[in-house]
Coordinates of C-alpha atoms in Angstrom, one line a residue:
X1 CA -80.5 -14.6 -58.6
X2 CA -81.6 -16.8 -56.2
X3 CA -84.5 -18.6 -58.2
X4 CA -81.5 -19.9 -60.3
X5 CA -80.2 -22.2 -57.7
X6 CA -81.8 -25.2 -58.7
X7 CA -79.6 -24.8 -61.6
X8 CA -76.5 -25.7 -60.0
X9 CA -78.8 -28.4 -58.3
X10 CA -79.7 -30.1 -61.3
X11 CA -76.5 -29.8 -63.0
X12 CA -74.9 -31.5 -60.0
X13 CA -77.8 -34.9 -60.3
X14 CA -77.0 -35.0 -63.6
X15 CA -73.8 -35.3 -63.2
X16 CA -74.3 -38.0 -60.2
X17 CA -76.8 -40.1 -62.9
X18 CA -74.2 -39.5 -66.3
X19 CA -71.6 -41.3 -64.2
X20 CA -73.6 -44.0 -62.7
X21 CA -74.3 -44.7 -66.2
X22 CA -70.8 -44.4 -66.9
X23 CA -69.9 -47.0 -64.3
X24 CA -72.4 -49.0 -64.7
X25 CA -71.8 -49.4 -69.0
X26 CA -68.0 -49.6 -68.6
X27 CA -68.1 -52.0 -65.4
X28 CA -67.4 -55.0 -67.8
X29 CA -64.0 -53.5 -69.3
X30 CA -62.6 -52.6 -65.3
X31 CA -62.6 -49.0 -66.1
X32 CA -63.6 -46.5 -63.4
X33 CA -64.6 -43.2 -63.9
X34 CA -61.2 -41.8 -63.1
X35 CA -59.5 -44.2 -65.4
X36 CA -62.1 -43.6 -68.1
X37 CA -61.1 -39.3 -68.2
X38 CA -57.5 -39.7 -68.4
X39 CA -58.0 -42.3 -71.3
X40 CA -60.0 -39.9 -72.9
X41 CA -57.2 -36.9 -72.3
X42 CA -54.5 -38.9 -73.2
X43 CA -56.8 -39.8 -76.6
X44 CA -57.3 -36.4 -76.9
X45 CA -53.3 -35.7 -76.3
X46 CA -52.2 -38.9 -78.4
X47 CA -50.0 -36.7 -80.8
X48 CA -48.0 -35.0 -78.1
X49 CA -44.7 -36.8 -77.4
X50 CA -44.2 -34.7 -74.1
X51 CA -47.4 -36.0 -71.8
X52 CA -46.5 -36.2 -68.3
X53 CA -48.4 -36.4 -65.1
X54 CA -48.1 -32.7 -64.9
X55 CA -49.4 -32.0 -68.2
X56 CA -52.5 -34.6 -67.5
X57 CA -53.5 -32.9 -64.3
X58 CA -53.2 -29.5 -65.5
X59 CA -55.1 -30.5 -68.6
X60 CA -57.4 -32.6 -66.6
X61 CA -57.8 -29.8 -63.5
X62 CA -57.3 -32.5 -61.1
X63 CA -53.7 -33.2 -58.8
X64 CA -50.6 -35.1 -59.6
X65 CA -51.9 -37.8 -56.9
X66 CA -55.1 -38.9 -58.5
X67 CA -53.2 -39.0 -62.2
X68 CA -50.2 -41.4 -60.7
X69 CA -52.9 -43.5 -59.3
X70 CA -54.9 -43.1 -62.5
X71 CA -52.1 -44.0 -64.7
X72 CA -50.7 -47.2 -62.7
X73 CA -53.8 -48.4 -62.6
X74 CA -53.8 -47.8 -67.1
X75 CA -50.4 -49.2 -66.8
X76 CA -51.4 -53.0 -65.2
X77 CA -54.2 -53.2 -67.9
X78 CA -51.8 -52.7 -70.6
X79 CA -53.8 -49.4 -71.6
X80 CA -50.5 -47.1 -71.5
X81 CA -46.9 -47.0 -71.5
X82 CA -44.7 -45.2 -69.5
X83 CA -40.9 -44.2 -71.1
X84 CA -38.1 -41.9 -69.4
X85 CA -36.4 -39.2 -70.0
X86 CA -33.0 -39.8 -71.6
X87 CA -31.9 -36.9 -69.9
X88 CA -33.4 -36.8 -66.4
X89 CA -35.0 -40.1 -65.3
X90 CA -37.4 -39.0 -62.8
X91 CA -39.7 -37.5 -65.5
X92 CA -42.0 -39.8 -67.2
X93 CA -43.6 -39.8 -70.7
X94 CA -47.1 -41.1 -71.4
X95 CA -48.3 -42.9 -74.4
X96 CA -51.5 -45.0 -74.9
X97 CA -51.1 -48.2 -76.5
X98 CA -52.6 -50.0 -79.2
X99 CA -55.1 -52.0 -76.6
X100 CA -56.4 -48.4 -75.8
X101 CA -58.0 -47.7 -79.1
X102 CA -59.9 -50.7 -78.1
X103 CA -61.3 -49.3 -74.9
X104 CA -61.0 -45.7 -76.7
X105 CA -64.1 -46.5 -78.9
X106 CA -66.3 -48.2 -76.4
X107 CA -66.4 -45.5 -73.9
X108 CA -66.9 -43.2 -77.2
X109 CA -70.0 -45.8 -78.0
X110 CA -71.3 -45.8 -74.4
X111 CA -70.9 -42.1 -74.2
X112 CA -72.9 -41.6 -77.4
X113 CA -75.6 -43.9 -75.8
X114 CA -75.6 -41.7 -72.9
X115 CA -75.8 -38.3 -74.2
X116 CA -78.1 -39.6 -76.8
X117 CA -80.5 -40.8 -73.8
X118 CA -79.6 -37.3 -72.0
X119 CA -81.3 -35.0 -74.9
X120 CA -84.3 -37.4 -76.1
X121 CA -86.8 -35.3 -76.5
X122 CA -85.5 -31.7 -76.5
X123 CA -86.2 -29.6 -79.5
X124 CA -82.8 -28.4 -80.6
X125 CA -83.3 -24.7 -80.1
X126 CA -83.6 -25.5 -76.4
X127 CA -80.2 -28.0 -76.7
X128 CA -78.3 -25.1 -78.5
X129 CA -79.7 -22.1 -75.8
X130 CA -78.8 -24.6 -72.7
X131 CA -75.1 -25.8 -74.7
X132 CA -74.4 -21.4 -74.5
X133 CA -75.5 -21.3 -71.2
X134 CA -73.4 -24.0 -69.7
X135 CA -70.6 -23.0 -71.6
X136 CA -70.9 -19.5 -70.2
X137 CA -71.2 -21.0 -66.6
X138 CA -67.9 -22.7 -67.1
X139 CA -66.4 -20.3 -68.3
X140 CA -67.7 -18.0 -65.1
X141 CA -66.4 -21.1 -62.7
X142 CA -62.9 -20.8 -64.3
X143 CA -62.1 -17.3 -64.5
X144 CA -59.6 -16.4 -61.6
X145 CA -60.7 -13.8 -59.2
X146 CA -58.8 -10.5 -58.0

């Protein structure tokens, strides 16, 4: 299996160059890469009344840390709200705000620029076989093991 490896290589610069692009197309609206997920979660979790930090970094696979920095950050640009409990204080509900739909459909544009850029060229049997692929790798990098 070892002639595969420059899979894992190439996946990894592409990754590097999607988000330089990222970066890059969204520096104008203050939104880093960080930022830019957990408006997309929270987007993608708008009809939930019970988002909290825990939920997002479960969701997102990253820790309650990076998602309290994350949403503060959401919070000063008026992106989200953040609501307590009536019942215990210290937890803390998550909603995105009207401003968000804003942002929410230029990172969808700019994303759809990006992936659109990304595929030029490939014949779609090839985009369908590498989509299967990928999806089985993630799936392989997220099973537990014994």
């Amino acid at each position: 299996m070892d002639e595969f490896n420059a899979i894992g290589d190439l996946i990894f610069f592409i990754s590097k160059e999607l988000k330089k692009d990222l970066d890059e197309k969204l520096k104008e609206r203050g939104l880093g890469q960080g930022q830019t997920l957990m408006l997309l979660t929270l987007f993608r979790l708008k009809d939930r009344e019970d988002i909290t930090g825990e939920l997002l970094a479960k969701e997102m696979g990253i820790n309650k840390g990076n998602v309290s920095r994350n949403i503060s950050k959401l919070k000063e640009k008026g992106i989200v709200s953040i609501t307590s409990d009536e019942k215990d204080q210290r937890k803390k509900y998550i909603k995105i705000t009207d401003k968000a739909l804003e942002d929410i459909k230029s990172i969808e544009s700019v994303l759809k620029d990006i992936h659109k850029k990304m595929v030029k060229n490939i014949e779609k049997d090839i985009l369908i076989k590498t989509l299967e692929g990928l999806s089985k790798m993630q799936k392989n990098l997220n099973e537990k093991e014994n």
